[in-house]
Coordinates of C-alpha atoms and ligand atoms in Angstrom, one line a residue:
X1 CA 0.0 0.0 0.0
X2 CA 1.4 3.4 -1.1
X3 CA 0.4 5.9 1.1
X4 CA -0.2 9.6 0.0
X5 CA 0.9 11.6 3.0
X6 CA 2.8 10.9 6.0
X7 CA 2.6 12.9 9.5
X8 CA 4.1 12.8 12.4
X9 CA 2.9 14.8 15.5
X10 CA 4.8 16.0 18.4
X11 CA 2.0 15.0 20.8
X12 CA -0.4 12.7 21.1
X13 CA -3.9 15.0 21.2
X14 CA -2.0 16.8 18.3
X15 CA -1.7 13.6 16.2
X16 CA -5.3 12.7 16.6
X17 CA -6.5 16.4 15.9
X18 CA -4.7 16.1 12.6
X19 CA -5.9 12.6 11.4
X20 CA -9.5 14.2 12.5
X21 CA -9.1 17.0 10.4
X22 CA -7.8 14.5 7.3
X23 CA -10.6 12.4 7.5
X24 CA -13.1 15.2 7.1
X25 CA -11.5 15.8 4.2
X26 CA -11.8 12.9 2.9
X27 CA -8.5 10.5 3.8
X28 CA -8.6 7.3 5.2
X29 CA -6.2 7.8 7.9
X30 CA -4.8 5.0 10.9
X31 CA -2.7 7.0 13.7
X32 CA 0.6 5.1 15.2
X33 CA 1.0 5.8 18.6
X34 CA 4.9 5.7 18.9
X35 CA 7.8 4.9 16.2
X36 CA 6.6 2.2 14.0
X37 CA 9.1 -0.4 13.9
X38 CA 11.3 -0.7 11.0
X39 CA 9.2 -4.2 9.7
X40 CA 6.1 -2.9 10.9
X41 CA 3.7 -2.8 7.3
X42 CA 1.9 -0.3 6.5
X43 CA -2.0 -0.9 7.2
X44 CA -3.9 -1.9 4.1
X45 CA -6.3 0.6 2.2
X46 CA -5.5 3.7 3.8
X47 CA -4.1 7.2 2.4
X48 CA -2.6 8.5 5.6
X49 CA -0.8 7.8 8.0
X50 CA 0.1 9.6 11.0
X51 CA 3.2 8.5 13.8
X52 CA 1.8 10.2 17.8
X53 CA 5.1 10.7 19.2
X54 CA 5.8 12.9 22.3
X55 CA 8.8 15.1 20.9
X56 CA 7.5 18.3 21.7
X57 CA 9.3 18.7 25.3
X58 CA 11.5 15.8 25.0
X59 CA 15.5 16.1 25.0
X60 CA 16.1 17.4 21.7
X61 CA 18.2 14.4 20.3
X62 CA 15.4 12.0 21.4
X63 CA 13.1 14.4 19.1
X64 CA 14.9 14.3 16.4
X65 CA 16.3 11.0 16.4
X66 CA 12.0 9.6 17.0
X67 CA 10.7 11.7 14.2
X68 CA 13.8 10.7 11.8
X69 CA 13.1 7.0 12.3
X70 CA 9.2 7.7 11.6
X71 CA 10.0 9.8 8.7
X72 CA 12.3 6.8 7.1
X73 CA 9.7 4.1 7.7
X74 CA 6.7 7.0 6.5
X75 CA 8.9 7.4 3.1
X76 CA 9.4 4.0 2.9
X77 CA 6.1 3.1 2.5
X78 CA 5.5 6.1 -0.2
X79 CA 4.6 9.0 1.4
X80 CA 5.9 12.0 -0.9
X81 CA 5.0 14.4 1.8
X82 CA 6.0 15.0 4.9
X83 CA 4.0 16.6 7.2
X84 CA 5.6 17.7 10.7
X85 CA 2.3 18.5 13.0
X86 CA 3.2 21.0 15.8
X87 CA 0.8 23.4 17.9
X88 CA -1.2 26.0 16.7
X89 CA 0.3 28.1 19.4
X90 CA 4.1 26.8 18.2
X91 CA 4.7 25.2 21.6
X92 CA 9.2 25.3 21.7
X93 CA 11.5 27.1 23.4
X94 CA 14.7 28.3 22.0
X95 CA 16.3 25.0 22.0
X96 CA 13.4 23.4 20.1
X97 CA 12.4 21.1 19.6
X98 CA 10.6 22.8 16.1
X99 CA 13.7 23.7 14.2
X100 CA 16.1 20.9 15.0
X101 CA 13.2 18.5 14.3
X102 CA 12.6 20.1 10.8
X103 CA 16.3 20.5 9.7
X104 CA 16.7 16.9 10.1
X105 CA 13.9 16.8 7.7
X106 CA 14.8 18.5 5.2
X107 CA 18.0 16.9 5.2
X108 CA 16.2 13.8 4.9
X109 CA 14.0 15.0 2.3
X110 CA 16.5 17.7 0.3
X111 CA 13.5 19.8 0.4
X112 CA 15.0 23.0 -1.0
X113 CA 11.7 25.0 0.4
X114 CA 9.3 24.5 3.7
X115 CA 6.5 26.4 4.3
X116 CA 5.4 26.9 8.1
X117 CA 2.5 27.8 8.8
X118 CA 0.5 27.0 12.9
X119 CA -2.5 29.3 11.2
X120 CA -5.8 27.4 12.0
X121 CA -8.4 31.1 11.2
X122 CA -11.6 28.5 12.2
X123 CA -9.9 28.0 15.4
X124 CA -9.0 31.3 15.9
X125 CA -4.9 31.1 15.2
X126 CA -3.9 33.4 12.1
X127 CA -0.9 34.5 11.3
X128 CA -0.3 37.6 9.5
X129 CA 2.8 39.4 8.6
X130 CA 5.0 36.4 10.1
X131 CA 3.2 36.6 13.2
X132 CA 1.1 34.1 15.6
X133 CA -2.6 35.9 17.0
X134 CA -4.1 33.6 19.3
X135 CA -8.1 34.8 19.0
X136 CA -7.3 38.6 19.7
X137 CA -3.6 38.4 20.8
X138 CA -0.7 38.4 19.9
X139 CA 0.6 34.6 21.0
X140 CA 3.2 36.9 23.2
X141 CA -0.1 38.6 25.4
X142 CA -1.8 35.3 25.3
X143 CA -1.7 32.7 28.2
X144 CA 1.0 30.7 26.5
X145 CA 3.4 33.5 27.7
X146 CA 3.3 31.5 31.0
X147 CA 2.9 28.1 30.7
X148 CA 4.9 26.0 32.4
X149 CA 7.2 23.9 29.7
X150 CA 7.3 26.1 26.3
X151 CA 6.5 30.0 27.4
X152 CA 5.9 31.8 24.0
X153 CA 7.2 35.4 24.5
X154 CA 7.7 36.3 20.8
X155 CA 5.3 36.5 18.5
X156 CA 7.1 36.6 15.1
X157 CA 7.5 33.3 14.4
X158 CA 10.7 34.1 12.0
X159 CA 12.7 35.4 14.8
X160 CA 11.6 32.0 16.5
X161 CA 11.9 29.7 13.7
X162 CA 15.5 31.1 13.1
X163 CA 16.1 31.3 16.8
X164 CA 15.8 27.2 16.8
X165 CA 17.7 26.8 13.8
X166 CA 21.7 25.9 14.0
X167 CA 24.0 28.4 13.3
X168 CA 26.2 26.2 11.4
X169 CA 24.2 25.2 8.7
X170 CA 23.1 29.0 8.1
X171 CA 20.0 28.4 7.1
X172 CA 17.3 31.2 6.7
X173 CA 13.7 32.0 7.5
X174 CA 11.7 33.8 4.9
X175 CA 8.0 34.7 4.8
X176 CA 5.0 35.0 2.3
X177 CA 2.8 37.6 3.2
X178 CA -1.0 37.7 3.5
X179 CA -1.1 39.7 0.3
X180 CA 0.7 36.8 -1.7
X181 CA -1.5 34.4 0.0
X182 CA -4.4 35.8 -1.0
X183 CA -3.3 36.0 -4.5
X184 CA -3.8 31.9 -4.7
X185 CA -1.5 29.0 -5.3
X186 CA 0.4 30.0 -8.4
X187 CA 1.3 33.3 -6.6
X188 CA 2.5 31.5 -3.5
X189 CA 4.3 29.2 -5.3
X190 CA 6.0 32.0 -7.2
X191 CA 7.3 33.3 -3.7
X192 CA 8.6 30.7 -2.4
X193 CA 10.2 30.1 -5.3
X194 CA 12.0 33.3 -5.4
X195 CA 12.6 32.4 -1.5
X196 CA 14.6 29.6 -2.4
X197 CA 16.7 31.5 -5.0
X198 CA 17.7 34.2 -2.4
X199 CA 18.7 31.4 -0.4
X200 CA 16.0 30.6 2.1
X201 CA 15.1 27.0 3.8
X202 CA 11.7 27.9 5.5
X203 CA 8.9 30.0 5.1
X204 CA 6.5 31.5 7.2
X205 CA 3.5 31.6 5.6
X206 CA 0.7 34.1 6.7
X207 CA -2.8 33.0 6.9
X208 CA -6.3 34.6 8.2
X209 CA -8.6 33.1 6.4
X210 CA -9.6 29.2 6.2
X211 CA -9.1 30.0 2.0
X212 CA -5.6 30.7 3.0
X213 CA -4.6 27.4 4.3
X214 CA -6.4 25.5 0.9
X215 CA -4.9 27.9 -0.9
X216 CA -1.5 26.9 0.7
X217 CA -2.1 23.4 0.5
X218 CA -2.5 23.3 -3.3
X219 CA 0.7 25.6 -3.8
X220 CA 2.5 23.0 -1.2
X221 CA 1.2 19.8 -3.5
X222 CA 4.8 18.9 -5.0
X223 CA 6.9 19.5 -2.0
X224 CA 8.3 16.9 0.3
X225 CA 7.7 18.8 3.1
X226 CA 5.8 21.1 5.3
X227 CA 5.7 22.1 9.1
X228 CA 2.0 23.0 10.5
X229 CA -0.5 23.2 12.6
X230 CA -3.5 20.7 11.9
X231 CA -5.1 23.5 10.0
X232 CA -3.1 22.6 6.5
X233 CA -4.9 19.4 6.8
X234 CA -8.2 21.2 5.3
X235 CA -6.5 21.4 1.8
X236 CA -4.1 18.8 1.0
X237 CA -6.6 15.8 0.2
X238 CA -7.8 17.9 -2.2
X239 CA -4.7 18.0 -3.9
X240 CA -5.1 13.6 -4.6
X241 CA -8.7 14.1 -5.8
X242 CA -10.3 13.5 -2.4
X243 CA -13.4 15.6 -1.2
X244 CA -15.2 15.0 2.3
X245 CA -17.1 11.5 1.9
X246 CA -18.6 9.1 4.8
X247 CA -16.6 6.5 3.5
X248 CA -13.5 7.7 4.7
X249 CA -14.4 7.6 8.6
X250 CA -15.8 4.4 8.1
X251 CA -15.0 1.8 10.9
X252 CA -15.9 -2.0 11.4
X253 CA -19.3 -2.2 13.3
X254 CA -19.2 -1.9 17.0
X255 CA -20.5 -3.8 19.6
X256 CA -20.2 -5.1 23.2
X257 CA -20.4 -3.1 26.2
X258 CA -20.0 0.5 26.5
X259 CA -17.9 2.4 29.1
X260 CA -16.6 6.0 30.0
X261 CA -13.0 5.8 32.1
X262 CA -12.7 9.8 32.8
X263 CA -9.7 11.0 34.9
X264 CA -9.8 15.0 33.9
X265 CA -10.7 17.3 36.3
X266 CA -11.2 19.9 33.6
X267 CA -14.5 22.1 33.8
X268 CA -15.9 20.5 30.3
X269 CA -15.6 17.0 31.8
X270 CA -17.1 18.4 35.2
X271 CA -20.1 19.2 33.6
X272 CA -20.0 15.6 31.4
X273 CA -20.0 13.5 34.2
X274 CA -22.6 15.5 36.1
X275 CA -24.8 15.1 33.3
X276 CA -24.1 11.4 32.3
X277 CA -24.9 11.2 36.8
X278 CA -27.7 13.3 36.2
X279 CA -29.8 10.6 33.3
X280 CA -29.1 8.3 35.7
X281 CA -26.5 6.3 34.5
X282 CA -24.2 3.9 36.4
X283 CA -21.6 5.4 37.6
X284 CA -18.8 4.7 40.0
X285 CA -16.4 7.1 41.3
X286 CA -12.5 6.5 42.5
X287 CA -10.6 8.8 44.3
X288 CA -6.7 9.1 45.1
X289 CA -7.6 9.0 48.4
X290 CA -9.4 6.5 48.7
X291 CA -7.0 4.3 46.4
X292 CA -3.5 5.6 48.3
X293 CA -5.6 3.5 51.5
X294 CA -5.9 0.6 49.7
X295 CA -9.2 0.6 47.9
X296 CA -9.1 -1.7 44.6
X297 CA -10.8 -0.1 41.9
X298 CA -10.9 -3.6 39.7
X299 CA -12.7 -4.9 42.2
X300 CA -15.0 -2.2 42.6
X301 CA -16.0 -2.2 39.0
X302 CA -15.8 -6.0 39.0
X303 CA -18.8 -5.9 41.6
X304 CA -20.9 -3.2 40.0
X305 CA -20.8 -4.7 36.2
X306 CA -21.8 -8.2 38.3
X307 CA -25.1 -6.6 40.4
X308 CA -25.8 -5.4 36.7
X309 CA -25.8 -8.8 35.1
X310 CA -27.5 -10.5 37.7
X311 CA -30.7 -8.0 37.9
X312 CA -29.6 -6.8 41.4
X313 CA -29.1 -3.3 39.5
X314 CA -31.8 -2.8 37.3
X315 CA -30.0 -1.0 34.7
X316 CA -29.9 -2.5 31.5
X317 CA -27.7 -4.8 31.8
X318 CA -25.0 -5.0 28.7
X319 CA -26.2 -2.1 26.9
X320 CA -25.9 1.6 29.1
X321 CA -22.8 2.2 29.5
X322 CA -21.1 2.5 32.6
X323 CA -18.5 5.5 34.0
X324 CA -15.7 5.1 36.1
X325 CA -14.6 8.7 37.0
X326 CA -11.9 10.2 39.5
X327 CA -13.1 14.1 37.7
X328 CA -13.5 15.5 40.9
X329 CA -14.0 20.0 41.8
X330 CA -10.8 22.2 42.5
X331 CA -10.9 22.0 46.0
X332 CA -11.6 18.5 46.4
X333 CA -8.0 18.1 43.8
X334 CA -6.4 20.6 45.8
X335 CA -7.2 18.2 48.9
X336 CA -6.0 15.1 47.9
X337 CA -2.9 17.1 46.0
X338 CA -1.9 18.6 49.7
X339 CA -2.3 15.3 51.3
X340 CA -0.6 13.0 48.5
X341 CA 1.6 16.0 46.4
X342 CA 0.5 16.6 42.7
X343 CA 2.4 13.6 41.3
X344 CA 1.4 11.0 43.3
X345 CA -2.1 11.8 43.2
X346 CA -1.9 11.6 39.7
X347 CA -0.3 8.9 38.9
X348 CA -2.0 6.8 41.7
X349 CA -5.3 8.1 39.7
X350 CA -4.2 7.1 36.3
X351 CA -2.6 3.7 36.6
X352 CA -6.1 2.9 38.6
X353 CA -8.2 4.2 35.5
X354 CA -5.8 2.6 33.0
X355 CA -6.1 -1.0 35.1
X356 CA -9.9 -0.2 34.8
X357 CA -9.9 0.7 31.4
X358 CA -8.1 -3.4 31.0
X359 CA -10.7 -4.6 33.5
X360 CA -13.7 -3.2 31.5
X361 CA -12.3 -4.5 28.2
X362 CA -11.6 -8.1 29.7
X363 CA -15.4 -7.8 30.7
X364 CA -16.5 -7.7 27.4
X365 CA -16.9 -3.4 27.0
X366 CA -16.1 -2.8 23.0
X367 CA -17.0 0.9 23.2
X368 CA -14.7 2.6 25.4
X369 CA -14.5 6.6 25.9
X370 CA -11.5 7.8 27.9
X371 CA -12.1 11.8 29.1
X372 CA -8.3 13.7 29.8
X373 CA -5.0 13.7 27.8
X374 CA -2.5 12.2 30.6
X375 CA -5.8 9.9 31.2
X376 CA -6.2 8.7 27.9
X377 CA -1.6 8.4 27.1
X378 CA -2.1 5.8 30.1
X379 CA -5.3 3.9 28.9
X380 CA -3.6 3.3 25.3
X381 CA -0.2 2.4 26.8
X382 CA -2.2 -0.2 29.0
X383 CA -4.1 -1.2 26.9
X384 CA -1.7 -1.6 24.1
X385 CA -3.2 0.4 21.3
X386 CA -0.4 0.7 18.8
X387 CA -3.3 1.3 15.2
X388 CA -6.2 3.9 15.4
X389 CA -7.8 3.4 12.4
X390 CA -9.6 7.1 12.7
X391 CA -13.6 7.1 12.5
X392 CA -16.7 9.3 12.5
X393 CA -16.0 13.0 14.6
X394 CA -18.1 12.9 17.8
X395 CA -17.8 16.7 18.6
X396 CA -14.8 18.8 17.2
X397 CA -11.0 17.3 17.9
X398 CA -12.7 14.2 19.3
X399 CA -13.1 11.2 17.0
X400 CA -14.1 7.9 17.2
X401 CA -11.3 5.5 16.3
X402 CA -10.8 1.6 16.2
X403 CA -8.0 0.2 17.6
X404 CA -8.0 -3.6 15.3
X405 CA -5.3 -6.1 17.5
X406 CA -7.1 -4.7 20.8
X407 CA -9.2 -7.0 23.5
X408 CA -7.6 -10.2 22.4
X409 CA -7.9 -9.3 18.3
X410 CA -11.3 -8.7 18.8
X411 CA -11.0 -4.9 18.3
X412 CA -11.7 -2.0 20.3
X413 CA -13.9 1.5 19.6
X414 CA -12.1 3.9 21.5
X415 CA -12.7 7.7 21.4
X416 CA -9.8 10.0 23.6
X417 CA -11.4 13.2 24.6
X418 CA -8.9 15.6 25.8
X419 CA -10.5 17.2 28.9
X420 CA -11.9 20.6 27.6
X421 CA -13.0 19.3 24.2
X422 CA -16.8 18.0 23.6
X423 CA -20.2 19.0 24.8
X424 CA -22.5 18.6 28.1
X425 CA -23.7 15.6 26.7
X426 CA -20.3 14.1 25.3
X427 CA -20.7 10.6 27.4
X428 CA -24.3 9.8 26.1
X429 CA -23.8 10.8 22.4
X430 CA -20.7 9.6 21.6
X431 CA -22.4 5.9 21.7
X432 CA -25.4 7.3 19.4
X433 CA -22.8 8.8 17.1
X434 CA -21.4 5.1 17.0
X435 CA -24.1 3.3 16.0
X436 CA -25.3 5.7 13.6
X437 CA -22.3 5.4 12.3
Ligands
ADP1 P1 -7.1 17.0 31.1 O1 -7.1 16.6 29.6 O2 -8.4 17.5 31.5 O3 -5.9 17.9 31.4 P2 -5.6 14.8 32.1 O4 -6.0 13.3 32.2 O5 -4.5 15.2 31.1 O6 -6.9 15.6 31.9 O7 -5.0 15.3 33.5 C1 -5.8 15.1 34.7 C2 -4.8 14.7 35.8 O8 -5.5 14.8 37.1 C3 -4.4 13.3 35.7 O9 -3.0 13.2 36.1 C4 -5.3 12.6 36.7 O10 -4.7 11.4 37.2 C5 -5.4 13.6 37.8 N1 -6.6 13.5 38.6 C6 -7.8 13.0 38.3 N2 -8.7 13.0 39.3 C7 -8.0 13.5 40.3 C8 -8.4 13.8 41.7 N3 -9.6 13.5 42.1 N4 -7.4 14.3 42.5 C9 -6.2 14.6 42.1 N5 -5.8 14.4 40.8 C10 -6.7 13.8 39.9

């Protein structure tokens, strides 16, 4: 099988927000969670491909040396484009890991020219004149100024991009402006042709609208490489003849048991779990409390899926699904955080859920939802999803994928919700979106 495009992403949430946005457009796409391994074959009747690492804050040797190895095996198997996924907000500091990541590339690749662009307009991230807006703000007066790993405190991404870049190789950063954009692909092309003859490597490409992006993805279609954000993605099917069709997020049929394993404490899940609570659904609830005293979760679950088979709980038994949950308010985290510390709390929280998640799935649940992004990297690992074949969009950055050597080669459906993502009713719908599916 030759595939058409090959990704890799620098985080897991990232990697599945990309092969979400491909499907829509019309790609079948299966997500790798790690480096495939060099005899690894690539999965049959599928246009896409895209490698999860976790390179973003990683040492940058590890980064480069992961996404090298995935790029090799990607090319391999066809891909004539390579498409490095980073954040919309350019998550790196001035180390990396963006620009050591994407000179290895291109010496991979020879690619003479690379546009960059993180623009995603729909989601509110534009660039314009070389630099990032998130919403309103510049990326430099937005949040990301303080987070905690990758502060962004420059919002012209040239000066960034060049910042990462190693001094030794000399190579440049350019830009295409908004007004070149907006003259369509044959005028982009044009400028980052005359980019590369004045001796630049990458390009900064501006983008406000949507239009931009497909506009930039048509100019891109002969190039070996590019660096973006997930928004690209909206225009570079188009470029093999693919349009948005059903067929493409079309997964094997689902069955078995249904479950919800949530362990984020965000306010979107908050409100999830108090609704799923609220229909009446069965729900069970852990916390790291509880579980640093001794309390076995497996057990707990064991019991409550038993009084539903044998009629003692008169749910349905088989088909509602059932939630396991630690999601608990601030003050109740900031309790068990002063009591255990931060890290203990959490991990004691998500190797509990992640032996649930395996519990659930030895019980027979096919349909599995896991709610929070550390929550849902420990559910996979556990559970040993290596393939997401990527399905049917349950609310915006959340699809349903199926994960075919899982539960004993019986398959899994498995949807990763990171915690602010999806709607009041995420927990319920997302098993209606399935079987309409
Ligand atoms: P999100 O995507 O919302 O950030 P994550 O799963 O990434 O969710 O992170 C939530 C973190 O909070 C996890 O490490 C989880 O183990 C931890 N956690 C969950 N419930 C509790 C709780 N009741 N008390 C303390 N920590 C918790």
């Amino acid at each position: 099988m030759t595939l058409k495009l090959g990704c890799i992403a620098d985080d897991f949430t990232g990697a599945t927000d990309l092969a979400n946005m491909l499907v829509r457009a019309g790609m079948r796409v299966v997500q790798i969670n790690g480096v495939p391994a060099p005899q690894d074959p690539a999965p049959d009747g599928i246009d896409a491909v895209v490698v999860a690492l976790k390179s973003r804050t990683a040492p940058v040797a590890e980064a480069v040396a992961q996404s090298l190895d995935s790029a090799r095996w990607l090319r391999r198997h066809g891909a004539p484009m390579l498409y490095f996924k980073v954040c919309s907000t350019f998550d790196s500091t001035p180390a990396g890991n963006i620009g050591p990541v994407a000179e290895a590339l291109v010496d991979l690749t020879g690619a003479a020219i690379v546009p960059v662009t993180p623009a995603f307009p729909e989601n509110g991230r534009t660039v314009y004149r070389g630099h990032l807006f998130v919403g309103e703000q510049l990326l430099s007066d937005s949040p990301m100024r303080q987070h905690p790993l990758t502060p962004m405190t420059d919002a012209n991404l040239v000066r960034v991009l060049q910042a990462q870049l190693d001094p030794a190789r000399a190579r440049r950063v350019g830009r295409v402006d908004q007004r070149e954009v907006a003259g369509g692909p044959a005028r982009i092309r044009e400028r980052l042709d005359d980019l590369r003859r004045a001796g630049m490597t990458f390009a900064i490409v501006d983008a406000i609208e949507d239009d931009h992006l497909r506009a930039l993805a048509a100019a891109a279609a002969d190039l070996p490489l590019v660096v973006a954000g997930s928004g690209l993605a909206i225009g570079l099917p188009a470029n093999h003849g693919l349009a948005p069709d059903p067929v493409s997020a079309r997964l094997p049929p689902a069955g078995g048991r249904a479950a919800v394993v949530s362990g984020s404490c965000s306010a979107a899940t908050r409100a999830q779990v108090a609704d799923f609570i609220g229909r009446g659904g069965l729900a069970l609830r852990l916390d790291p409390l509880g579980l640093a005293a001794g309390d076995d979760p497996v057990a707990k679950v064991s019991a409550a899926l038993t009084a539903v088979a044998t009629g003692r709980d008169p749910r349905e038994a088989g088909s509602a699904p059932i939630l396991v949950y630690a999601t608990a308010e601030p003050d109740e985290v900031a309790n068990a955080q002063a009591v255990l510390g931060r890290e203990r709390a959490g991990s004691l929280v998500e190797h509990a859920l992640a032996e649930v998640a395996a519990a659930l799935v030895a019980a027979g649940v096919r349909r599995l939802v896991v709610a929070g992004g550390e929550t849902s990297g420990a559910c996979v690992q556990r559970l040993g999803l290596r393939q997401l074949r990527i399905g049917p969009q349950i609310d915006p950055g959340v699809p349903w994928c199926h994960a075919p050597e899982a539960a004993g080669g019986d398959g899994l459906h498995v949807a990763l919700k990171s915690g602010n993502f999806g709607g009041v009713d995420f927990f319920s719908r997302a098993f209606d979106v399935l079987s309409a599916g």
